Amino acid sequence: MAKLDSKIPEGPIEKKWENYKAHTNLVNPSNRRKIDIIIIGSGLAGGAAAATLGEAGYNVKVFYFQDSPRRAHSIAAQGGINASKNYQNDNDSDYRLFYDTVKGGDYRGREENVYRLAQLSGNIIDQCVAQGVPFAREYGGTLANRSFGGAQVSRTFYASGATGQQLLLGAYSSMNRQIKAGSVKSYNRHEMLDVVIVDGKARGIIARNLITGKIERFGAHAVVVASGGYGNVFYLSTNAMNCNVTAAWKIYKKGAFFANPCYTQIHPTCIPVSGEHQSKLTLMSESLRNDGRIWVPKHKEDVEAIREGKLKPTEIPEENRDYYLERRYPAFGNLVPRDVASRAAKERCDAGFGVNKAGYAVYLDFADAISRLGVETVKERYGNLFDMYQNITGDDPYKTPMMIYPASHYTMGGTWVDYETMTTVPGLYAIGEANFSDHGANRLGASSLMQCLCDGYFVLPATIANYLSGDIHTGSIDTSSAEFDKAANGVQELIDKIFAINGTKSVDYFHRKLGKVMWDKVGLARNEKGLKEAIEEIKEIRAAFWNDVRVPGKANQFNNELEKAIRVADFLELAELMAIDALNRKESCGAHYREESVEPDGPQKGEAKRNDKEYTYVAAWEYMGEGKEPKLHKEPLTFNAIELKQRNYK
Amino acid sequence: MDFTLKIWRQDSANAQGSMKDYKVTDISSDTSFLEMLDVLNQQLIEKGEDVIAFDNDCREGVCGMCSLYINGEAHGPKKLVTTCQLYMRSFKDGQTIYIEPFRADAFPIVKDLVVDRSAFERIQQAGGYNSFDTGSAEDANNILIDKETAAAAFDSAECIGCGACVATCKNSSAMLFVSAKVSQFALLPQGRIEATSRVLNMVKQMDEEGFGNCTNTGACEVECPKGISLENIARMNREYLAASLKG
């Protein structure tokens, strides 16, 4: 089986990427048209990669389950994208962005990847402006910036509260140009349901045509998975309804190691759960923490009065409010990283200070910002978010503080990849949120868009040639081989098996049950007892699913329930791996918080405690077959350009 | 809250469709419209019936996937929101609600409430981009754009491509959709270089896809969930005229 070799290039950290590019193998332009590349996903990573590889002259086939590439979930990102341009002259640099990202990730990311990300970040902004992305501007015409959590500089570029949309439409436009040119072929409403491995190499995929239900085969010299994260394992999350782990999970079962599955980000500022029919949670951008102040009442009697509707938050005087982030973390205040902010909210709510009826909400208050800046400025900065909040909750955030609570948002874990973004299977790549590499145990705000576009525009297109240079004489891949037969039959059997159950419960029923176990026991805070219980409960839900799920309709037609069943079946397996990984990591790091591992005393008392001696490694899990324990491989993390130390936001 | 729903059911593109009646009861006013349909679908599954197919994904009003025609209005009665951001508090208890797909010749029905909007894709592919290759861009701050212009370009670029404008227009015209993209580029200096070919090619493709003509009723603007303004259409007409004279 493949060994973990991260393939880090030689040289000092700031020269590694240059060295890599200077010495890597290339495919000359006339040979590129003989090479086929499959990309799964049309979001920022997949769309950017498709456009760029198409421009380079490869034959690209891009697959996505939506009706248009522009629907990918990248579109929902609100706040912004980081880049070390230092346009604000506040001492920003590649090193500082690198440093903030490694520190924000609690020293569990791979430093060489992160440094490259920081170095390329500026190019992304140049690229997007050239595409016509309408970023916010200053009166003088230069690009505007705002601040995000975990940084003391202003390096976040934005387009109102719709940065993800605008960046995705930029990548989409470049991809459309290649579709028109014929170098990119776009397959909408197609879902990848297996990867085909021939002689140890990824050589194609099996996909279901979601309109006709037909199981189709596609060959290629390389397969790129850009299918996003698995936050929907929690059922309720800020992810789009159809976000799933299926592509990443299918390749895991074909030999691609899955890294750090327990690193899942719970975003601190989401609209709290309101009722049992709720299908998803809505994010309120982190950018709101630039001007919003987070608090709960200091006194329990005020909390009670608020819950009973006898007191309004605006009636509580300043001295009776607990701005707990400013109190606990004076240096960063409301702009601490997401994991810290989420845990602090949970701590206050668990202590009985939650301000909605269920007791799981805190205030995000703009009264100070409005009196300092005026309503117009606040409206200009956050108007669309305020409108969205008011539409969903019925409350006006210009007049009363927002209520927020943490929700599943992003997954730092994902398919293990080396410096070239190649998985442990030759010819199989993973980019964007689908891979694990850059954010360590916690992602900073506005870094997801950066990483997806960095992988898609600059990293993958520069690294994939090193592998494809060995394929210029291969010729097109035969999709009638025994390997394709086997994979296609496997997909058909899976679908037949689901329909054969004909049970009594819907797919959502099982997904909800799974989500509750994951939120309660593999969520914001984890402990050994809970994780062990979770593993057993997940197994029970999985068994019940395969015994009693009901999928109506037919296989050979548009059938959203079948799509959901296939995805939830994979979540039910991934969930167990998440719990196993969380159980293995007996330390608190970033978003992974083990209740057993906190600072016992000193100035950091009660804060999460890392265990660098035993856990400074990437946990990469290998699939060993159905019903068998996955095998743990460790990629040791070494930090040469940055000192390994405790995060301190105080 | 209780509702009587009259929903368009159609098994496939070529099948005959019809309105069918359903009832949902005990719906909280904080339930979103799509969550109300989720509840109905759960009931249908329990009864062993096929669920109602409808497109949806982000449920945050930005992906443009949801596309329901509710009581004769694209995305329902509330202005400036998509179907997924519509809440049942916008309806009266006991109300009858008609739910249909976005209808247009250029949007064939896939199943029930799901339509095929790939005509929009081909229009974008005809010219909705700047022609340059990754990596060849100059430093971002070398292009100065005044704040108002950038904001205006953003307002046009906010279009989510849902097709409400087409579904609303009595002629099934796609002018608002196409003009939003043309405007975004026309407003920005980096988009001017290909302005002539872009507007000609996108309009040509729009006509080929079978969308109707614009007769300036302004209904599209009223129903657009993103508030894309009719000014975009006026701007595109100017761009088109200028391009025609040139080209």
mmCIF file of N, CA and C in Angstrom, chain A residues 183-268:
data_model
loop_
_atom_site.group_PDB
_atom_site.id
_atom_site.type_symbol
_atom_site.label_atom_id
_atom_site.label_comp_id
_atom_site.label_asym_id
_atom_site.label_seq_id
_atom_site.Cartn_x
_atom_site.Cartn_y
_atom_site.Cartn_z
ATOM 1 N N SER A 183 -12.308 23.107 -24.944
ATOM 2 C CA SER A 183 -11.315 22.385 -24.132
ATOM 3 C C SER A 183 -11.908 21.840 -22.840
ATOM 4 N N VAL A 184 -13.016 22.413 -22.394
ATOM 5 C CA VAL A 184 -13.695 21.897 -21.206
ATOM 6 C C VAL A 184 -15.073 21.395 -21.609
ATOM 7 N N LYS A 185 -15.377 20.174 -21.189
ATOM 8 C CA LYS A 185 -16.714 19.646 -21.417
ATOM 9 C C LYS A 185 -17.411 19.560 -20.067
ATOM 10 N N SER A 186 -18.622 20.093 -20.034
ATOM 11 C CA SER A 186 -19.302 20.250 -18.758
ATOM 12 C C SER A 186 -20.441 19.243 -18.641
ATOM 13 N N TYR A 187 -20.459 18.477 -17.554
ATOM 14 C CA TYR A 187 -21.503 17.468 -17.331
ATOM 15 C C TYR A 187 -22.339 17.871 -16.128
ATOM 16 N N ASN A 188 -23.449 18.535 -16.373
ATOM 17 C CA ASN A 188 -24.296 18.919 -15.249
ATOM 18 C C ASN A 188 -25.171 17.747 -14.820
ATOM 19 N N ARG A 189 -25.739 17.847 -13.657
ATOM 20 C CA ARG A 189 -26.597 16.797 -13.097
ATOM 21 C C ARG A 189 -25.991 15.405 -13.291
ATOM 22 N N HIS A 190 -24.720 15.310 -12.963
ATOM 23 C CA HIS A 190 -24.016 14.024 -12.945
ATOM 24 C C HIS A 190 -23.356 13.888 -11.577
ATOM 25 N N GLU A 191 -23.498 12.746 -10.963
ATOM 26 C CA GLU A 191 -22.851 12.537 -9.669
ATOM 27 C C GLU A 191 -21.862 11.392 -9.763
ATOM 28 N N MET A 192 -20.626 11.704 -9.366
ATOM 29 C CA MET A 192 -19.573 10.684 -9.379
ATOM 30 C C MET A 192 -19.846 9.668 -8.275
ATOM 31 N N LEU A 193 -19.935 8.388 -8.633
ATOM 32 C CA LEU A 193 -20.233 7.374 -7.619
ATOM 33 C C LEU A 193 -19.128 6.349 -7.453
ATOM 34 N N ASP A 194 -18.090 6.449 -8.271
ATOM 35 C CA ASP A 194 -16.884 5.651 -7.992
ATOM 36 C C ASP A 194 -15.739 6.127 -8.875
ATOM 37 N N VAL A 195 -14.527 5.837 -8.384
ATOM 38 C CA VAL A 195 -13.342 6.100 -9.186
ATOM 39 C C VAL A 195 -12.872 4.743 -9.702
ATOM 40 N N VAL A 196 -12.330 4.736 -10.893
ATOM 41 C CA VAL A 196 -11.861 3.472 -11.462
ATOM 42 C C VAL A 196 -10.336 3.456 -11.429
ATOM 43 N N ILE A 197 -9.802 2.418 -10.812
ATOM 44 C CA ILE A 197 -8.349 2.288 -10.696
ATOM 45 C C ILE A 197 -7.896 1.182 -11.646
ATOM 46 N N VAL A 198 -6.963 1.519 -12.523
ATOM 47 C CA VAL A 198 -6.413 0.530 -13.438
ATOM 48 C C VAL A 198 -4.897 0.489 -13.226
ATOM 49 N N ASP A 199 -4.364 -0.704 -12.962
ATOM 50 C CA ASP A 199 -2.927 -0.862 -12.682
ATOM 51 C C ASP A 199 -2.442 0.130 -11.622
ATOM 52 N N GLY A 200 -3.239 0.324 -10.603
ATOM 53 C CA GLY A 200 -2.841 1.185 -9.485
ATOM 54 C C GLY A 200 -3.021 2.664 -9.730
ATOM 55 N N LYS A 201 -3.491 3.045 -10.923
ATOM 56 C CA LYS A 201 -3.646 4.474 -11.217
ATOM 57 C C LYS A 201 -5.120 4.836 -11.413
ATOM 58 N N ALA A 202 -5.468 6.073 -11.036
ATOM 59 C CA ALA A 202 -6.830 6.546 -11.281
ATOM 60 C C ALA A 202 -6.991 6.769 -12.780
ATOM 61 N N ARG A 203 -7.975 6.094 -13.367
ATOM 62 C CA ARG A 203 -8.151 6.160 -14.822
ATOM 63 C C ARG A 203 -9.571 6.519 -15.255
ATOM 64 N N GLY A 204 -10.378 6.937 -14.321
ATOM 65 C CA GLY A 204 -11.717 7.328 -14.747
ATOM 66 C C GLY A 204 -12.712 7.241 -13.613
ATOM 67 N N ILE A 205 -13.952 7.494 -13.951
ATOM 68 C CA ILE A 205 -15.007 7.478 -12.937
ATOM 69 C C ILE A 205 -16.263 6.793 -13.467
ATOM 70 N N ILE A 206 -17.105 6.417 -12.520
ATOM 71 C CA ILE A 206 -18.463 5.995 -12.840
ATOM 72 C C ILE A 206 -19.377 7.095 -12.283
ATOM 73 N N ALA A 207 -20.279 7.590 -13.125
ATOM 74 C CA ALA A 207 -21.167 8.656 -12.666
ATOM 75 C C ALA A 207 -22.604 8.286 -12.995
ATOM 76 N N ARG A 208 -23.510 8.785 -12.165
ATOM 77 C CA ARG A 208 -24.932 8.589 -12.459
ATOM 78 C C ARG A 208 -25.468 9.863 -13.078
ATOM 79 N N ASN A 209 -26.098 9.710 -14.223
ATOM 80 C CA ASN A 209 -26.799 10.820 -14.851
ATOM 81 C C ASN A 209 -28.085 11.032 -14.051
ATOM 82 N N LEU A 210 -28.182 12.174 -13.397
ATOM 83 C CA LEU A 210 -29.278 12.369 -12.446
ATOM 84 C C LEU A 210 -30.624 12.612 -13.127
ATOM 85 N N ILE A 211 -30.612 12.867 -14.426
ATOM 86 C CA ILE A 211 -31.873 13.040 -15.158
ATOM 87 C C ILE A 211 -32.416 11.686 -15.617
ATOM 88 N N THR A 212 -31.538 10.884 -16.214
ATOM 89 C CA THR A 212 -31.988 9.611 -16.789
ATOM 90 C C THR A 212 -31.757 8.431 -15.857
ATOM 91 N N GLY A 213 -30.898 8.636 -14.860
ATOM 92 C CA GLY A 213 -30.552 7.538 -13.963
ATOM 93 C C GLY A 213 -29.511 6.591 -14.538
ATOM 94 N N LYS A 214 -29.056 6.885 -15.739
ATOM 95 C CA LYS A 214 -28.112 5.987 -16.400
ATOM 96 C C LYS A 214 -26.760 5.999 -15.686
ATOM 97 N N ILE A 215 -26.160 4.823 -15.554
ATOM 98 C CA ILE A 215 -24.818 4.716 -14.978
ATOM 99 C C ILE A 215 -23.823 4.848 -16.136
ATOM 100 N N GLU A 216 -23.012 5.896 -16.091
ATOM 101 C CA GLU A 216 -22.143 6.194 -17.229
ATOM 102 C C GLU A 216 -20.665 6.068 -16.851
ATOM 103 N N ARG A 217 -19.823 5.778 -17.850
ATOM 104 C CA ARG A 217 -18.379 5.602 -17.624
ATOM 105 C C ARG A 217 -17.600 6.700 -18.332
ATOM 106 N N PHE A 218 -16.591 7.194 -17.676
ATOM 107 C CA PHE A 218 -15.737 8.219 -18.274
ATOM 108 C C PHE A 218 -14.278 7.901 -17.957
ATOM 109 N N GLY A 219 -13.442 7.880 -18.964
ATOM 110 C CA GLY A 219 -12.024 7.598 -18.765
ATOM 111 C C GLY A 219 -11.211 8.878 -18.753
ATOM 112 N N ALA A 220 -10.056 8.855 -18.078
ATOM 113 C CA ALA A 220 -9.162 10.009 -18.058
ATOM 114 C C ALA A 220 -7.795 9.567 -17.565
ATOM 115 N N HIS A 221 -6.812 10.427 -17.798
ATOM 116 C CA HIS A 221 -5.452 10.120 -17.334
ATOM 117 C C HIS A 221 -5.231 10.576 -15.906
ATOM 118 N N ALA A 222 -6.100 11.441 -15.425
ATOM 119 C CA ALA A 222 -6.042 11.854 -14.021
ATOM 120 C C ALA A 222 -7.440 12.256 -13.577
ATOM 121 N N VAL A 223 -7.705 12.062 -12.295
ATOM 122 C CA VAL A 223 -9.006 12.431 -11.727
ATOM 123 C C VAL A 223 -8.766 13.384 -10.560
ATOM 124 N N VAL A 224 -9.474 14.493 -10.580
ATOM 125 C CA VAL A 224 -9.317 15.511 -9.538
ATOM 126 C C VAL A 224 -10.620 15.624 -8.754
ATOM 127 N N VAL A 225 -10.552 15.395 -7.461
ATOM 128 C CA VAL A 225 -11.747 15.526 -6.630
ATOM 129 C C VAL A 225 -11.751 16.917 -5.992
ATOM 130 N N ALA A 226 -12.756 17.692 -6.335
ATOM 131 C CA ALA A 226 -12.903 19.053 -5.791
ATOM 132 C C ALA A 226 -14.335 19.178 -5.313
ATOM 133 N N SER A 227 -14.709 18.250 -4.439
ATOM 134 C CA SER A 227 -16.129 18.070 -4.125
ATOM 135 C C SER A 227 -16.529 18.708 -2.802
ATOM 136 N N GLY A 228 -15.635 19.511 -2.201
ATOM 137 C CA GLY A 228 -16.020 20.249 -1.003
ATOM 138 C C GLY A 228 -15.921 19.432 0.276
ATOM 139 N N GLY A 229 -16.551 19.934 1.319
ATOM 140 C CA GLY A 229 -16.405 19.339 2.641
ATOM 141 C C GLY A 229 -17.602 18.498 3.051
ATOM 142 N N TYR A 230 -17.509 17.965 4.280
ATOM 143 C CA TYR A 230 -18.501 16.993 4.737
ATOM 144 C C TYR A 230 -19.286 17.480 5.956
ATOM 145 N N GLY A 231 -19.424 18.810 6.065
ATOM 146 C CA GLY A 231 -20.104 19.389 7.231
ATOM 147 C C GLY A 231 -21.542 18.924 7.396
ATOM 148 N N ASN A 232 -22.159 18.438 6.323
ATOM 149 C CA ASN A 232 -23.541 17.964 6.419
ATOM 150 C C ASN A 232 -23.673 16.652 7.171
ATOM 151 N N VAL A 233 -22.558 16.081 7.602
ATOM 152 C CA VAL A 233 -22.651 14.885 8.439
ATOM 153 C C VAL A 233 -23.429 15.212 9.714
ATOM 154 N N PHE A 234 -23.441 16.515 10.101
ATOM 155 C CA PHE A 234 -24.170 16.945 11.289
ATOM 156 C C PHE A 234 -25.660 17.186 11.008
ATOM 157 N N TYR A 235 -26.125 16.852 9.829
ATOM 158 C CA TYR A 235 -27.472 17.128 9.325
ATOM 159 C C TYR A 235 -27.706 18.630 9.247
ATOM 160 N N LEU A 236 -27.792 19.298 10.400
ATOM 161 C CA LEU A 236 -27.947 20.750 10.345
ATOM 162 C C LEU A 236 -26.564 21.376 10.235
ATOM 163 N N SER A 237 -26.372 22.172 9.200
ATOM 164 C CA SER A 237 -25.104 22.866 9.039
ATOM 165 C C SER A 237 -25.359 24.065 8.143
ATOM 166 N N THR A 238 -24.318 24.845 7.936
ATOM 167 C CA THR A 238 -24.470 25.979 7.027
ATOM 168 C C THR A 238 -24.236 25.557 5.578
ATOM 169 N N ASN A 239 -23.878 24.291 5.374
ATOM 170 C CA ASN A 239 -23.652 23.823 4.007
ATOM 171 C C ASN A 239 -24.964 23.765 3.222
ATOM 172 N N ALA A 240 -24.827 23.789 1.907
ATOM 173 C CA ALA A 240 -25.999 23.621 1.052
ATOM 174 C C ALA A 240 -26.577 22.224 1.272
ATOM 175 N N MET A 241 -27.862 22.066 0.953
ATOM 176 C CA MET A 241 -28.555 20.813 1.232
ATOM 177 C C MET A 241 -27.876 19.597 0.606
ATOM 178 N N ASN A 242 -27.302 19.795 -0.567
ATOM 179 C CA ASN A 242 -26.784 18.634 -1.295
ATOM 180 C C ASN A 242 -25.279 18.413 -1.126
ATOM 181 N N CYS A 243 -24.628 19.245 -0.319
ATOM 182 C CA CYS A 243 -23.203 19.031 -0.060
ATOM 183 C C CYS A 243 -23.026 17.640 0.544
ATOM 184 N N ASN A 244 -21.979 16.947 0.128
ATOM 185 C CA ASN A 244 -21.832 15.561 0.584
ATOM 186 C C ASN A 244 -20.388 15.105 0.552
ATOM 187 N N VAL A 245 -20.170 13.939 1.108
ATOM 188 C CA VAL A 245 -18.800 13.405 1.186
ATOM 189 C C VAL A 245 -18.582 12.300 0.153
ATOM 190 N N THR A 246 -19.597 12.051 -0.683
ATOM 191 C CA THR A 246 -19.575 10.831 -1.491
ATOM 192 C C THR A 246 -18.318 10.672 -2.355
ATOM 193 N N ALA A 247 -17.947 11.688 -3.101
ATOM 194 C CA ALA A 247 -16.763 11.536 -3.961
ATOM 195 C C ALA A 247 -15.529 11.242 -3.114
ATOM 196 N N ALA A 248 -15.359 11.997 -2.031
ATOM 197 C CA ALA A 248 -14.194 11.800 -1.170
ATOM 198 C C ALA A 248 -14.237 10.434 -0.498
ATOM 199 N N TRP A 249 -15.440 9.984 -0.178
ATOM 200 C CA TRP A 249 -15.569 8.697 0.501
ATOM 201 C C TRP A 249 -15.327 7.535 -0.459
ATOM 202 N N LYS A 250 -15.813 7.670 -1.689
ATOM 203 C CA LYS A 250 -15.597 6.597 -2.667
ATOM 204 C C LYS A 250 -14.105 6.428 -2.939
ATOM 205 N N ILE A 251 -13.380 7.533 -3.014
ATOM 206 C CA ILE A 251 -11.937 7.383 -3.292
ATOM 207 C C ILE A 251 -11.205 6.848 -2.054
ATOM 208 N N TYR A 252 -11.714 7.182 -0.867
ATOM 209 C CA TYR A 252 -11.141 6.599 0.366
ATOM 210 C C TYR A 252 -11.227 5.082 0.300
ATOM 211 N N LYS A 253 -12.369 4.603 -0.140
ATOM 212 C CA LYS A 253 -12.563 3.155 -0.185
ATOM 213 C C LYS A 253 -11.788 2.503 -1.328
ATOM 214 N N LYS A 254 -11.218 3.339 -2.197
ATOM 215 C CA LYS A 254 -10.378 2.814 -3.274
ATOM 216 C C LYS A 254 -8.890 3.101 -3.018
ATOM 217 N N GLY A 255 -8.565 3.506 -1.791
ATOM 218 C CA GLY A 255 -7.140 3.603 -1.464
ATOM 219 C C GLY A 255 -6.599 4.985 -1.156
ATOM 220 N N ALA A 256 -7.397 6.022 -1.304
ATOM 221 C CA ALA A 256 -6.916 7.369 -0.953
ATOM 222 C C ALA A 256 -7.117 7.562 0.545
ATOM 223 N N PHE A 257 -6.042 7.845 1.264
ATOM 224 C CA PHE A 257 -6.154 7.997 2.718
ATOM 225 C C PHE A 257 -6.990 9.231 3.054
ATOM 226 N N PHE A 258 -7.684 9.149 4.180
ATOM 227 C CA PHE A 258 -8.516 10.260 4.645
ATOM 228 C C PHE A 258 -7.845 10.841 5.893
ATOM 229 N N ALA A 259 -7.551 12.134 5.861
ATOM 230 C CA ALA A 259 -6.754 12.741 6.923
ATOM 231 C C ALA A 259 -7.584 13.587 7.880
ATOM 232 N N ASN A 260 -7.275 13.456 9.147
ATOM 233 C CA ASN A 260 -7.835 14.318 10.209
ATOM 234 C C ASN A 260 -9.350 14.512 10.121
ATOM 235 N N PRO A 261 -10.114 13.442 9.943
ATOM 236 C CA PRO A 261 -11.559 13.639 9.781
ATOM 237 C C PRO A 261 -12.217 14.345 10.966
ATOM 238 N N CYS A 262 -11.577 14.322 12.140
ATOM 239 C CA CYS A 262 -12.230 14.939 13.311
ATOM 240 C C CYS A 262 -12.098 16.457 13.320
ATOM 241 N N TYR A 263 -11.308 17.028 12.407
ATOM 242 C CA TYR A 263 -11.166 18.484 12.396
ATOM 243 C C TYR A 263 -12.330 19.113 11.637
ATOM 244 N N THR A 264 -13.393 19.414 12.361
ATOM 245 C CA THR A 264 -14.557 20.030 11.728
ATOM 246 C C THR A 264 -14.822 21.364 12.394
ATOM 247 N N GLN A 265 -15.032 22.371 11.586
ATOM 248 C CA GLN A 265 -15.189 23.711 12.134
ATOM 249 C C GLN A 265 -16.641 24.026 12.453
ATOM 250 N N ILE A 266 -16.826 24.462 13.684
ATOM 251 C CA ILE A 266 -18.141 24.915 14.107
ATOM 252 C C ILE A 266 -18.068 26.443 14.095
ATOM 253 N N HIS A 267 -18.829 27.056 13.224
ATOM 254 C CA HIS A 267 -18.744 28.509 13.037
ATOM 255 C C HIS A 267 -19.523 29.227 14.138
ATOM 256 N N PRO A 268 -18.908 30.253 14.759
ATOM 257 C CA PRO A 268 -19.556 30.861 15.923
ATOM 258 C C PRO A 268 -20.803 31.684 15.621
#
